[in-house]
Short mmCIF file of C-alpha atoms and ligand atoms in Angstrom, two decimals:
data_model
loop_
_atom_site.label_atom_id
_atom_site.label_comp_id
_atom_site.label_asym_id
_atom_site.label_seq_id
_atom_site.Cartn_x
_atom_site.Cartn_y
_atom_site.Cartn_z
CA UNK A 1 -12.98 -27.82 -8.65
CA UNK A 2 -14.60 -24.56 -8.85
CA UNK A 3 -12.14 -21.39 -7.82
CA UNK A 4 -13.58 -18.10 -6.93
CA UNK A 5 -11.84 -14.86 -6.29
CA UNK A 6 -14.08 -12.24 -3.87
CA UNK A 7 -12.46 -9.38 -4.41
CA UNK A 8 -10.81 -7.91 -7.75
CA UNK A 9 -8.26 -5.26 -5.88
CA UNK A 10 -4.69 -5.92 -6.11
CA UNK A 11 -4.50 -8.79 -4.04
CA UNK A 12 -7.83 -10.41 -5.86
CA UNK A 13 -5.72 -9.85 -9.04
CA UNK A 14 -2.69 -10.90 -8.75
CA UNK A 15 -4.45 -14.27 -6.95
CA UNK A 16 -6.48 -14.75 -10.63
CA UNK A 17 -3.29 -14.38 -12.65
CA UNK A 18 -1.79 -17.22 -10.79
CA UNK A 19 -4.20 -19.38 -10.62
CA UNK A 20 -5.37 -19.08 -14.73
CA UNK A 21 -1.79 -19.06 -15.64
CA UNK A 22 -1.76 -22.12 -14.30
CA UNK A 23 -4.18 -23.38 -16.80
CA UNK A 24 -7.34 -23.58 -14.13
CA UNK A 25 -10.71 -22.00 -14.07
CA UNK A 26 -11.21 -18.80 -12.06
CA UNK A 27 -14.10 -16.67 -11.07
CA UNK A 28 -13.19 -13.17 -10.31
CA UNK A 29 -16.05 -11.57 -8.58
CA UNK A 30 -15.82 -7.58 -7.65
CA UNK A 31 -18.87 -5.59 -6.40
CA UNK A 32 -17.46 -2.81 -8.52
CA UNK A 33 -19.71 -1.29 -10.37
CA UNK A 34 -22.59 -1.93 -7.97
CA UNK A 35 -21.36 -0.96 -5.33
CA UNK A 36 -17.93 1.00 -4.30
CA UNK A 37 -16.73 2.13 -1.15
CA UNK A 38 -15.58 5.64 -0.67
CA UNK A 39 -12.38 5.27 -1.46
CA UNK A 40 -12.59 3.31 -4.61
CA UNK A 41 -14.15 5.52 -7.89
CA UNK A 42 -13.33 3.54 -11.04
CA UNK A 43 -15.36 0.71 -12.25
CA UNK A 44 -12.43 -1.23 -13.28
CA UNK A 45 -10.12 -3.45 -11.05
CA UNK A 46 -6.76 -3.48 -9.51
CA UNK A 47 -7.42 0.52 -8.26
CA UNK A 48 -4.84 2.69 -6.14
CA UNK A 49 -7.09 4.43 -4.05
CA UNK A 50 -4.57 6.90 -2.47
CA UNK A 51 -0.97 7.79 -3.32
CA UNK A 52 -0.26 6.68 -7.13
CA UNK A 53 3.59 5.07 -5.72
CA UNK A 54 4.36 1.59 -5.45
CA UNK A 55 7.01 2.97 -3.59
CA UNK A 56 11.09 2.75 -4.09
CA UNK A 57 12.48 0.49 -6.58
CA UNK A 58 15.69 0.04 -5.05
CA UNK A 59 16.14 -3.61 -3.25
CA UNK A 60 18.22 -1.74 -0.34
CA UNK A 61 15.21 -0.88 0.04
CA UNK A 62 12.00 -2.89 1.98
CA UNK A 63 9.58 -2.36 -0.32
CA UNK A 64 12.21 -2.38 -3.74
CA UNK A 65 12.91 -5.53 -2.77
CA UNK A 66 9.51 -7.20 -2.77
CA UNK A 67 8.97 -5.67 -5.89
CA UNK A 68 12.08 -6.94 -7.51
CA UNK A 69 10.89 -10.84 -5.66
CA UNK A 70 7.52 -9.97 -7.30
CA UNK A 71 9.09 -9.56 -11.05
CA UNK A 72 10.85 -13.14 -10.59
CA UNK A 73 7.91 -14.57 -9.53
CA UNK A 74 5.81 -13.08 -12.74
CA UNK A 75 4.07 -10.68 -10.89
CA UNK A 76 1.26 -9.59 -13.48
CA UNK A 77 0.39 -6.01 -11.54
CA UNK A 78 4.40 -4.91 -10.79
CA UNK A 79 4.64 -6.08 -14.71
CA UNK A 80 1.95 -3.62 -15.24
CA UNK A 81 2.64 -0.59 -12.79
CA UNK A 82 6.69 -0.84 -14.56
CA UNK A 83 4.49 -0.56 -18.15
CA UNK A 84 2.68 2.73 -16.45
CA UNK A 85 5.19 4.49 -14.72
CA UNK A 86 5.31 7.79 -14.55
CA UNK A 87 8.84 9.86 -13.45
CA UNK A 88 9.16 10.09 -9.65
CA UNK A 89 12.74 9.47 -8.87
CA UNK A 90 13.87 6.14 -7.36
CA UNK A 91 10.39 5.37 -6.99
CA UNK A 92 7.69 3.76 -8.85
CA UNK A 93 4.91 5.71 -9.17
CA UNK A 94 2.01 5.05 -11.92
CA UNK A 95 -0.20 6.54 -14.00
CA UNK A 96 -3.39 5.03 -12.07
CA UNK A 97 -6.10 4.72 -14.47
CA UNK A 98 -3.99 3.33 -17.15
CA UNK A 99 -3.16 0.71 -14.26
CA UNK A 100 -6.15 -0.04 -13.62
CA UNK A 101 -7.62 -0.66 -16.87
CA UNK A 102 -4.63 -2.56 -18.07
CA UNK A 103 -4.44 -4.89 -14.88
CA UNK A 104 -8.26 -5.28 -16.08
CA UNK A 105 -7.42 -5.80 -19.87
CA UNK A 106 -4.79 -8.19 -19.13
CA UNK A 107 -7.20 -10.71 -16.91
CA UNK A 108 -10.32 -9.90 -19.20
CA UNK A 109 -8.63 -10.57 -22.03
CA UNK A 110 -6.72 -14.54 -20.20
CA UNK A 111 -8.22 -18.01 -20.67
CA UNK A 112 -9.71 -19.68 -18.25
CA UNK A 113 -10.61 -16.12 -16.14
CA UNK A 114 -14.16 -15.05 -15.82
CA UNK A 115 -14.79 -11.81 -14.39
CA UNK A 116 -17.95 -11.06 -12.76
CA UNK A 117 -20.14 -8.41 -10.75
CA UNK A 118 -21.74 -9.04 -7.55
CA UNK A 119 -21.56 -8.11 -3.92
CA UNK A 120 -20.46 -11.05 -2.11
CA UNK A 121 -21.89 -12.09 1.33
CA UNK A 122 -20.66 -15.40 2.42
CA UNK A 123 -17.48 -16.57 1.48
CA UNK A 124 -17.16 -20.06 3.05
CA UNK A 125 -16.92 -22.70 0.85
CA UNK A 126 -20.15 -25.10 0.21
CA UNK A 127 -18.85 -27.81 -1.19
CA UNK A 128 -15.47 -29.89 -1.24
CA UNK A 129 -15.55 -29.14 -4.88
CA UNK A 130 -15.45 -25.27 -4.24
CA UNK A 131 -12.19 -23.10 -3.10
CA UNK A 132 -12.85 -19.58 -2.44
CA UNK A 133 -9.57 -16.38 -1.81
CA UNK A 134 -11.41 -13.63 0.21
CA UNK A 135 -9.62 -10.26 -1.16
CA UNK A 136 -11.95 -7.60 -0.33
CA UNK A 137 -9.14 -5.42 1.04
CA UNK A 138 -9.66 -2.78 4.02
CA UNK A 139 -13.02 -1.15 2.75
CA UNK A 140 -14.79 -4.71 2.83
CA UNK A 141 -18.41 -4.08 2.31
CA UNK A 142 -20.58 -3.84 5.11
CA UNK A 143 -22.70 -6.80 3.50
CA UNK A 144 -19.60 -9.44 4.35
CA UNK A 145 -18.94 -8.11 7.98
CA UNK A 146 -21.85 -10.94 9.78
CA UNK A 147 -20.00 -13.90 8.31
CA UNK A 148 -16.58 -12.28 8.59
CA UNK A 149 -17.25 -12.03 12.35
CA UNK A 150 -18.95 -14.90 12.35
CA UNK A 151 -15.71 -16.50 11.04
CA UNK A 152 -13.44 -14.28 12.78
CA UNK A 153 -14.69 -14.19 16.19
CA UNK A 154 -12.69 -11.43 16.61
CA UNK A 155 -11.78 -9.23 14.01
CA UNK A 156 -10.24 -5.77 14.21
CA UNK A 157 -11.26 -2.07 12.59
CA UNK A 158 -8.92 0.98 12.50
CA UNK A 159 -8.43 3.65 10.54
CA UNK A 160 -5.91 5.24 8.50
CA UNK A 161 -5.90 8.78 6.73
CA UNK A 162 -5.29 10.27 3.21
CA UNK A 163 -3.39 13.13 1.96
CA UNK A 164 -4.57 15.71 -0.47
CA UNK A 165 -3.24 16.45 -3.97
CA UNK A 166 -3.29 20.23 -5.58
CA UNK A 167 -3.08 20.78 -9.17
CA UNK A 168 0.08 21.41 -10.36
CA UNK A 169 -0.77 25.18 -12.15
CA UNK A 170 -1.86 26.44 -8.70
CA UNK A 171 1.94 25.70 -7.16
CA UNK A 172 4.21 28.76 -6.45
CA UNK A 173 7.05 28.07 -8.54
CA UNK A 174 8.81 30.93 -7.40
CA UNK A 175 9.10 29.39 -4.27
CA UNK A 176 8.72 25.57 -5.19
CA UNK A 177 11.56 24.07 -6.76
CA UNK A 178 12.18 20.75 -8.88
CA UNK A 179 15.07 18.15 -7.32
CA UNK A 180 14.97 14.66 -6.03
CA UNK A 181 16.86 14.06 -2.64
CA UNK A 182 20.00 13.48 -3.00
CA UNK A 183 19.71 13.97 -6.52
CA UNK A 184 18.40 10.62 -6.81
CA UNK A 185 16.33 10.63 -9.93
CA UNK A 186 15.33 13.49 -12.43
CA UNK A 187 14.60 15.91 -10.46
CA UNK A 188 11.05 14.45 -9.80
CA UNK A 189 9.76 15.95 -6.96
CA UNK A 190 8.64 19.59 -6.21
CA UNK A 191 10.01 20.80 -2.96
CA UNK A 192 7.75 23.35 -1.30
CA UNK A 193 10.65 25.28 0.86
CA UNK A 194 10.07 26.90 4.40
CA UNK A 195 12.11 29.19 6.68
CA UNK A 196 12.51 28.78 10.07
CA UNK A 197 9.39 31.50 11.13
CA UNK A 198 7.26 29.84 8.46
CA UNK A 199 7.85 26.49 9.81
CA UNK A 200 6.99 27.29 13.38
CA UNK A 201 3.77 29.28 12.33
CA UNK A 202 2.42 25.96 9.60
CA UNK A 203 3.27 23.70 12.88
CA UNK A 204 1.30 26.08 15.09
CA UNK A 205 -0.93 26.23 12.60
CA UNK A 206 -0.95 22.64 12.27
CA UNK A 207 -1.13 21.45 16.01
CA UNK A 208 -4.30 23.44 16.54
CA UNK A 209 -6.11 22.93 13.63
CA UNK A 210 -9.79 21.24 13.66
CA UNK A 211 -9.66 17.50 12.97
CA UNK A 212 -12.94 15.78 11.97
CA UNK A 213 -14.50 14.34 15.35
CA UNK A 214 -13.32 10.51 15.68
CA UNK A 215 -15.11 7.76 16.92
CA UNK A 216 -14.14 5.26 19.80
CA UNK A 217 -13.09 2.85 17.14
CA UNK A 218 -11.02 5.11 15.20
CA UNK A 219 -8.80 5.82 17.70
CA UNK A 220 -6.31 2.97 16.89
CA UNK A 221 -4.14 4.64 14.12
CA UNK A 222 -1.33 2.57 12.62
CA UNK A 223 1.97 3.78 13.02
CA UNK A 224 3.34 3.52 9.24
CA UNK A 225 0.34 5.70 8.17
CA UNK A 226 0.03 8.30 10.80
CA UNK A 227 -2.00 11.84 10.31
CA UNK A 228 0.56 14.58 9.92
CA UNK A 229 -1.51 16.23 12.84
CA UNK A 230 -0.82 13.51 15.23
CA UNK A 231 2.55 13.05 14.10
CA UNK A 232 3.26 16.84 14.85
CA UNK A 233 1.70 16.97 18.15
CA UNK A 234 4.65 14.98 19.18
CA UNK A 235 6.95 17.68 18.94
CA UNK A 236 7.85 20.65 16.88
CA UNK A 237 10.84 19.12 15.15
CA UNK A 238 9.27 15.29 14.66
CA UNK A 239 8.12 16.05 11.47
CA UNK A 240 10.79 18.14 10.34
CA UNK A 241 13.09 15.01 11.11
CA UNK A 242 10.05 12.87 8.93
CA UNK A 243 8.44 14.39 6.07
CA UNK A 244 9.36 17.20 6.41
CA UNK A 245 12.93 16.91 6.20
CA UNK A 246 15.38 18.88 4.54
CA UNK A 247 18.20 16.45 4.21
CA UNK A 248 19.33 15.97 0.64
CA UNK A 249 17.63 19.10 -0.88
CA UNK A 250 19.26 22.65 -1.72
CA UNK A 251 17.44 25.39 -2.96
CA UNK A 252 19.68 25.98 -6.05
CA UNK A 253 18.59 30.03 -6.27
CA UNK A 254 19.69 30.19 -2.90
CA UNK A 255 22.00 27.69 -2.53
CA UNK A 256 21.03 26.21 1.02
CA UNK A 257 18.91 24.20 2.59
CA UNK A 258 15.67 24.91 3.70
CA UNK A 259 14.78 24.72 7.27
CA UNK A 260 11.86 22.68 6.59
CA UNK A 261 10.61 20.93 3.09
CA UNK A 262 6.98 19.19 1.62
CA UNK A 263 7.64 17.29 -1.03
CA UNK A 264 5.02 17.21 -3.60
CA UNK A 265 4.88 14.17 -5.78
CA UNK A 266 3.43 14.05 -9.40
CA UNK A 267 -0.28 12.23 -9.49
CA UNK A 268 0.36 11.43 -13.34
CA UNK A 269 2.54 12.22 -16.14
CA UNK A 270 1.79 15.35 -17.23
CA UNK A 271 2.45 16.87 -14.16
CA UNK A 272 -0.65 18.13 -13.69
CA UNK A 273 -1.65 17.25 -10.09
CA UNK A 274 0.68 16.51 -7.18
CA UNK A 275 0.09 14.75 -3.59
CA UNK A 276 1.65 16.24 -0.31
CA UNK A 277 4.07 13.67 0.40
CA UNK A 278 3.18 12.03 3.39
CA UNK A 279 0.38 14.43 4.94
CA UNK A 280 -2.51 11.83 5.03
CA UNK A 281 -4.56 13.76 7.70
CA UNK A 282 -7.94 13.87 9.18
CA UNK A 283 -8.23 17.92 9.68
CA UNK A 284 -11.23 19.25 8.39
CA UNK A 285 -11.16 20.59 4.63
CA UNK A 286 -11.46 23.91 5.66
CA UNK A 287 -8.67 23.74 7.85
CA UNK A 288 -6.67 21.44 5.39
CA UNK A 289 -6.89 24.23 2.82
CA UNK A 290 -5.80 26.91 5.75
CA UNK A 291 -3.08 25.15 7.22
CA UNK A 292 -1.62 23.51 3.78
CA UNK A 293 -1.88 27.35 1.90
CA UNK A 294 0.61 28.33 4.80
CA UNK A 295 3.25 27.24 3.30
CA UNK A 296 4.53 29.49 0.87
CA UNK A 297 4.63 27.45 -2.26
CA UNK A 298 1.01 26.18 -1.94
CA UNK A 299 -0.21 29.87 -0.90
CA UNK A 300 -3.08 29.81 -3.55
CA UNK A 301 -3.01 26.00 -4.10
CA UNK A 302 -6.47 24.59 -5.44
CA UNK A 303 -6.82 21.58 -3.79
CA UNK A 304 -8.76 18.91 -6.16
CA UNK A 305 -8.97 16.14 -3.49
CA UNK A 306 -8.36 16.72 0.71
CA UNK A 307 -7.27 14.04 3.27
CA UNK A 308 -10.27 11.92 4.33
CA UNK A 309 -10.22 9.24 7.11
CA UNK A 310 -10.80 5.62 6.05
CA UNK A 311 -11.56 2.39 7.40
CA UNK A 312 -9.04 -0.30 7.42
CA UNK A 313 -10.11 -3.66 8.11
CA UNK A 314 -8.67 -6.70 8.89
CA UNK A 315 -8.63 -9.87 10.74
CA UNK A 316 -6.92 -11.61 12.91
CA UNK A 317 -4.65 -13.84 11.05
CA UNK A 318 -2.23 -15.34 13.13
CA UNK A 319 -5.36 -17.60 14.74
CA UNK A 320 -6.87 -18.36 12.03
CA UNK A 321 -4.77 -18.36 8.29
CA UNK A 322 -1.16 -20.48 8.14
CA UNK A 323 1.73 -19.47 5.88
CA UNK A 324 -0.59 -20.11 2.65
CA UNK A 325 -2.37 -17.52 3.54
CA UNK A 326 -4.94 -20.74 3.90
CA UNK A 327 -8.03 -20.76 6.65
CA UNK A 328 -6.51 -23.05 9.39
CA UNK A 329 -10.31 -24.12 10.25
CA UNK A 330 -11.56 -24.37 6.35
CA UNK A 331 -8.64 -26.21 4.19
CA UNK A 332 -10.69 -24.82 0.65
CA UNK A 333 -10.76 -21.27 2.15
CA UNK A 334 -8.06 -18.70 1.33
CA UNK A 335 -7.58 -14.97 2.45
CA UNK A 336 -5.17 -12.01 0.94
CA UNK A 337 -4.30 -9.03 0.93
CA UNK A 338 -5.08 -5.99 2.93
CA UNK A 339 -7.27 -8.26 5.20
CA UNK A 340 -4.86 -10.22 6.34
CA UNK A 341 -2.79 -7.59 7.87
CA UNK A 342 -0.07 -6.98 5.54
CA UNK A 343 -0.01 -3.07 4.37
CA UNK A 344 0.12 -1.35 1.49
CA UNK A 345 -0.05 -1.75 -2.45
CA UNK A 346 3.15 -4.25 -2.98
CA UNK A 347 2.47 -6.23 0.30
CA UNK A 348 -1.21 -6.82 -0.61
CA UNK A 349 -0.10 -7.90 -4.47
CA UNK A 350 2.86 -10.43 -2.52
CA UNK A 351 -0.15 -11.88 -0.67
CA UNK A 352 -2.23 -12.66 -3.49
CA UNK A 353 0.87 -14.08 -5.31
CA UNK A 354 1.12 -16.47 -2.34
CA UNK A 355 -2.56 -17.61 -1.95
CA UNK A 356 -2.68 -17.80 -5.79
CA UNK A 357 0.16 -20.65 -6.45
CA UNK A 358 -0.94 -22.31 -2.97
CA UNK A 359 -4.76 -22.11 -4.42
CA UNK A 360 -3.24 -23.76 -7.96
CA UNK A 361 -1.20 -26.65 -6.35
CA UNK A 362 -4.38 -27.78 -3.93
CA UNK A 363 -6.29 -27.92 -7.39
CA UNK A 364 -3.64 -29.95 -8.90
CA UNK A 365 -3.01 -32.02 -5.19
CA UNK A 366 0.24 -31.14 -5.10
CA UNK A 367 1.78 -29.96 -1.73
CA UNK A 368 1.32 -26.26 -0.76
CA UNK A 369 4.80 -24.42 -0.93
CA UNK A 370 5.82 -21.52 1.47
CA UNK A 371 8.21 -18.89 0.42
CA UNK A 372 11.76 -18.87 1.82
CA UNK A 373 11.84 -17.18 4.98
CA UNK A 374 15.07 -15.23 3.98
CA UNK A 375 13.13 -13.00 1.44
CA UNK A 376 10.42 -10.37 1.86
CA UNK A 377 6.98 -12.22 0.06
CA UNK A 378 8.01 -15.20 2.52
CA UNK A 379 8.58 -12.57 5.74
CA UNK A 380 5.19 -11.51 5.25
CA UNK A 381 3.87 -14.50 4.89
CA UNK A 382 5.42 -15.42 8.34
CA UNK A 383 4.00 -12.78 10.34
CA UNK A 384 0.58 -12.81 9.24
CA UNK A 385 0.39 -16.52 10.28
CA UNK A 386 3.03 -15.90 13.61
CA UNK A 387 1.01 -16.06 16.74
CA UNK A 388 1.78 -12.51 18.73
CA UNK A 389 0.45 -10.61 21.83
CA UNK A 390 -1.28 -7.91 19.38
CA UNK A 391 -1.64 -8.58 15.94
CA UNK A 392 -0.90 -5.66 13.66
CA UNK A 393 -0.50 -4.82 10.15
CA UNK A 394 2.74 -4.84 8.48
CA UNK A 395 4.85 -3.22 5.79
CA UNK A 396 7.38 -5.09 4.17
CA UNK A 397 10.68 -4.08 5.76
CA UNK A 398 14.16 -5.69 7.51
CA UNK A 399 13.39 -6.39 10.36
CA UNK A 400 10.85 -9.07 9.85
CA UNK A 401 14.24 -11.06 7.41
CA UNK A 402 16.59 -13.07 9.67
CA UNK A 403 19.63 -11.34 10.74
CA UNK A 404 23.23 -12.14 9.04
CA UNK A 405 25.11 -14.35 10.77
CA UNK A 406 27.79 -11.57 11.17
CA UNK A 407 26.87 -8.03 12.55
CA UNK A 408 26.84 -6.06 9.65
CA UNK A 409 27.03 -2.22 10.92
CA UNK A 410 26.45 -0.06 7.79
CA UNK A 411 23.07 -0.80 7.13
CA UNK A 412 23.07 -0.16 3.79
CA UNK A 413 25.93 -2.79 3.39
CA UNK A 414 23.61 -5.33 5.58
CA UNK A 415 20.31 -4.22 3.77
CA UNK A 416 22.09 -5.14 0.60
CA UNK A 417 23.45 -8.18 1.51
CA UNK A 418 19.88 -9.14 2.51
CA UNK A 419 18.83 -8.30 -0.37
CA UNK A 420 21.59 -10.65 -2.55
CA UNK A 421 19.93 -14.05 -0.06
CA UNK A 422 16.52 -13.02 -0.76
CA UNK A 423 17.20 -12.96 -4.69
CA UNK A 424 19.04 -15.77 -5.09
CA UNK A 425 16.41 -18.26 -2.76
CA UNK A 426 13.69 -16.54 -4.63
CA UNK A 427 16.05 -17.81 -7.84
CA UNK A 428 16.15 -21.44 -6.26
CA UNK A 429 12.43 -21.28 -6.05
CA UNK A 430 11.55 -20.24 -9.47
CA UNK A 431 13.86 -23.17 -10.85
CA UNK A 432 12.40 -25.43 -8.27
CA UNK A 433 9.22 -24.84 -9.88
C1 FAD B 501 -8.18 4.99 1.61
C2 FAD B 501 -6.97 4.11 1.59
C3 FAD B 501 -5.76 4.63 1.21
C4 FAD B 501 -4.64 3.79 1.12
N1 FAD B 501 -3.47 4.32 0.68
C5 FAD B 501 -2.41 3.52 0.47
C6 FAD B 501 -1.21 4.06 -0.09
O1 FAD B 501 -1.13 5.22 -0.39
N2 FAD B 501 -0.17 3.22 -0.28
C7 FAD B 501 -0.25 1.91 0.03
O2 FAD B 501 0.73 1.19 -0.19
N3 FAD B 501 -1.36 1.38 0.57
C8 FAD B 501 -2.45 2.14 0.81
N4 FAD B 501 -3.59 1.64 1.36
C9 FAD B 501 -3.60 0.28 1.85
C10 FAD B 501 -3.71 -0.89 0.86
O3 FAD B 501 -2.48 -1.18 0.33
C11 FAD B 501 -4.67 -0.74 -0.26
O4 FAD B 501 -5.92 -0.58 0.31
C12 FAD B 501 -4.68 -1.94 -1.21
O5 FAD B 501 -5.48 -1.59 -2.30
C13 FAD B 501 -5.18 -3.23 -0.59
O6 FAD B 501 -5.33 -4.23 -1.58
P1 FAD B 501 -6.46 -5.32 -1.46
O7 FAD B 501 -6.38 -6.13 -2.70
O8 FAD B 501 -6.35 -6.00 -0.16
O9 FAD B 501 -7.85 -4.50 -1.42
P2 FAD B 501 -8.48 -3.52 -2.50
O10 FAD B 501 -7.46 -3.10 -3.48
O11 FAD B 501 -9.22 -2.49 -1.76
O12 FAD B 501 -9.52 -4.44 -3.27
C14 FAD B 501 -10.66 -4.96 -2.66
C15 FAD B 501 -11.72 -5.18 -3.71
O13 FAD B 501 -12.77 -5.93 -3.14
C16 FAD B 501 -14.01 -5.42 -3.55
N5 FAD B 501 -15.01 -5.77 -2.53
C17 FAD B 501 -15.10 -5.34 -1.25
N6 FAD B 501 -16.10 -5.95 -0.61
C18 FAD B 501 -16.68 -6.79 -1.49
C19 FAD B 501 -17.77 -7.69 -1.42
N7 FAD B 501 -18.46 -7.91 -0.32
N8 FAD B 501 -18.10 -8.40 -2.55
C20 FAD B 501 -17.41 -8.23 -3.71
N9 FAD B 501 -16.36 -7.39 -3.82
C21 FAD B 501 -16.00 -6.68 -2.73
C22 FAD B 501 -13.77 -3.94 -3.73
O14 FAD B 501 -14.66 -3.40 -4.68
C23 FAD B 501 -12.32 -3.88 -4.21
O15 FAD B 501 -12.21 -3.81 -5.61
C24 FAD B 501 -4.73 2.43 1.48
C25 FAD B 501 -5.94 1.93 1.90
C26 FAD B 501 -7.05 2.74 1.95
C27 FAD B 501 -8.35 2.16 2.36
#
């Protein structure tokens, strides 16, 4: 059997580890250096292309729980991003590069991995003796798209946004201060602090700003990743009830809290650049630089990257993959990651996982094993192969785990206990194997 990876992101990746470790053959093929797509600027694998966090590490938490499922199930890129962490709170946020180049090291360096260069075009296996994983994430090259639709049928575009990072000298920190919500953490996070006239003037500000013209097909923005601007336009106090949200933070000089707060998280250890927590936007740089140097901490902020608008694409999964994350049509064809519809850096590294070990036991002809439905990497799993009226993507979180069989009000009492089944099947499955 021949096994080829298209795609060396974090999905593409993870997928290689699994299979090698497994003591089979693998070709890794990425188009990087060739060719990259907007987003993507190193030449080595496994990049972050926007925020540098992983997100929280706590397992009351969505995303802290996959992560903790992914380090039982030898995860090689959540090994690596806990090797390259960098301070930000309850979170786990990483030093990219060094990511990147050690995720690269680590499969470089494996028996029975091959990494190669080339931009893929077809992806359908030719032969019995050939098994192919499509990972080519969201930015998929244009040169795949005929025989992706060709496969597809239908497959879907939309778009998601970016936010912009400043450098960390050009911060007020007269008016910025250091503390982690709730005090969760080491003080982490820079808190850019606004009064109640300021607030109403940046959302003015804000509301009215010039976006970059969208297309027809960019209209379609997912929920979980919404432009600040749009998110604003819904109200004056939405985003002071989401991002911007003062809850948990006190201005120790003062000792209140602000009426509004951004949160800037460090880009990399030294503290040298910071992203604006959660204002991936589509305004135009000039007005990204206007609007964002309104509030009073980033007055004379030097921004070194601004939001951009980005393609995200992905097919639809529940006709045509099955909980393997394996082609229902094409038995030797696997998909994961990003293109399958689950979101974001962990979810697209659980996919992988999955399509990796499912890839290694049809190599061996052994049976194909699903992931408990009662923990997060097998929830996923689940709703990208779940028939549905409108497929879209999905971040790990509760609500796709079955419910307790007794109606657990505090949530963070039921999240918890959800979090105890998930471990302990995931457990079971790790001795199983
Ligand atoms: C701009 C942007 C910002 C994002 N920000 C975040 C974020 O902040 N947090 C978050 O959790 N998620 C974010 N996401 C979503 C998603 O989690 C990441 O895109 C994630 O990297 C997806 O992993 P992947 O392995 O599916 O794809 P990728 O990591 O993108 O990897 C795909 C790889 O395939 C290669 N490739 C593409 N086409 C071909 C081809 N034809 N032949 C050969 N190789 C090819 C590419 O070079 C790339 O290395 C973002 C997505 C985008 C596009």
């Amino acid at each position: 059997m021949r096994v080829t990876v298209i795609g060396g992101g974090l999905a593409g990746c993870e997928a290689t580890y699994q299979i090698a470790k497994r003591g089979i053959d693998v070709i890794l093929i990425d188009a990087k250096p060739i060719v990259k797509s907007p987003a993507h600027k190193y030449d080595t694998l496994a990049e972050l292309v926007c925020s540098n966090s992983l997100k929280s590490n706590d397992i009351t938490v969505a995303s802290g729980l996959l992560k903790q499922e992914l380090r039982l199930l030898d995860s090689l890129l959540v090994r690596c991003a806990d090797s390259c962490r960098v301070p930000a709170g309850s979170a786990l946020a990483v030093q990219r590069e060094q990511f990147s180049v050690m995720v690269t090291q680590q499969l470089e360096n494996m028996p029975h991995v091959t990494v190669s260069h080339a931009i893929v075009k077809d992806f359908v296996p030719s032969s019995r003796d050939q098994i192919n994983i499509v990972a080519t994430g969201p930015l998929t090259l244009d040169d795949m798209l005929p025989s992706l639709r060709q496969f597809c049928g239908d497959f879907l575009h939309f778009y998601d946004a970016v936010a912009p990072i400043v450098t960390g000298e050009s911060i007020d920190y007269n008016s910025a201060f250091s503390q982690s919500r709730y005090d969760k953490g080491d003080a982490d996070y820079l808190n850019c602090p606004m009064n109640k006239d300021e607030f109403i003037n940046f959302w003015q500000q804000l509301t009215t700003a010039n976006t970059v013209p969208i297309k027809h097909y960019e209209n379609n923005v997912f929920e979980g990743c919404m432009p600040i601007e749009v998110m604003a336009s819904r109200g004056i106090d939405t985003i002071r009830y989401g991002m911007f949200k003062p809850v948990g933070l006190t201005d120790k000089r003062t000792g209140y809290r602000p009426y509004a707060v951004l949160q800037l998280r460090r880009e990399n250890t030294q503290g040298t650049l910071y992203n604006l927590v959660g204002c991936q936007t589509h305004l135009t740089f000039g007005d990204q630089k206007r609007v964002f140097s309104l509030i009073p901490a980033l007055a004379n902020a030097d921004f070194v990257r601004y939001g951009v608008m980005h393609r995200n694409t992905y097919i639809n999964s529940p006709t045509l993959l099955n909980q393997f994350y394996q082609s229902i049509t094409y038995p030797n064809l696997f998909f994961a990651g990003q293109l399958t519809g689950v979101e974001g850096y962990v979810e697209s590294i659980a996919s992988g996982l999955v399509a990796g070990i499912n890839v290694s036991r049809l190599v061996q002809s052994k049976r194909l094993t699903e992931m408990d439905n009662c923990t997060m990497i097998g929830a996923l799993a689940r709703h990208v192969s779940t028939p549905c009226v409108s497929y879209q993507p999905m971040n790990a979180n509760f609500g796709l785990l079955p419910p307790l069989a007794n109606n657990v009000r505090d949530k963070k009492v039921k999240y918890s206990m959800l979090a105890d089944i998930s471990l302990a099947r995931i457990k079971q499955y790790v001795d199983s194997m």
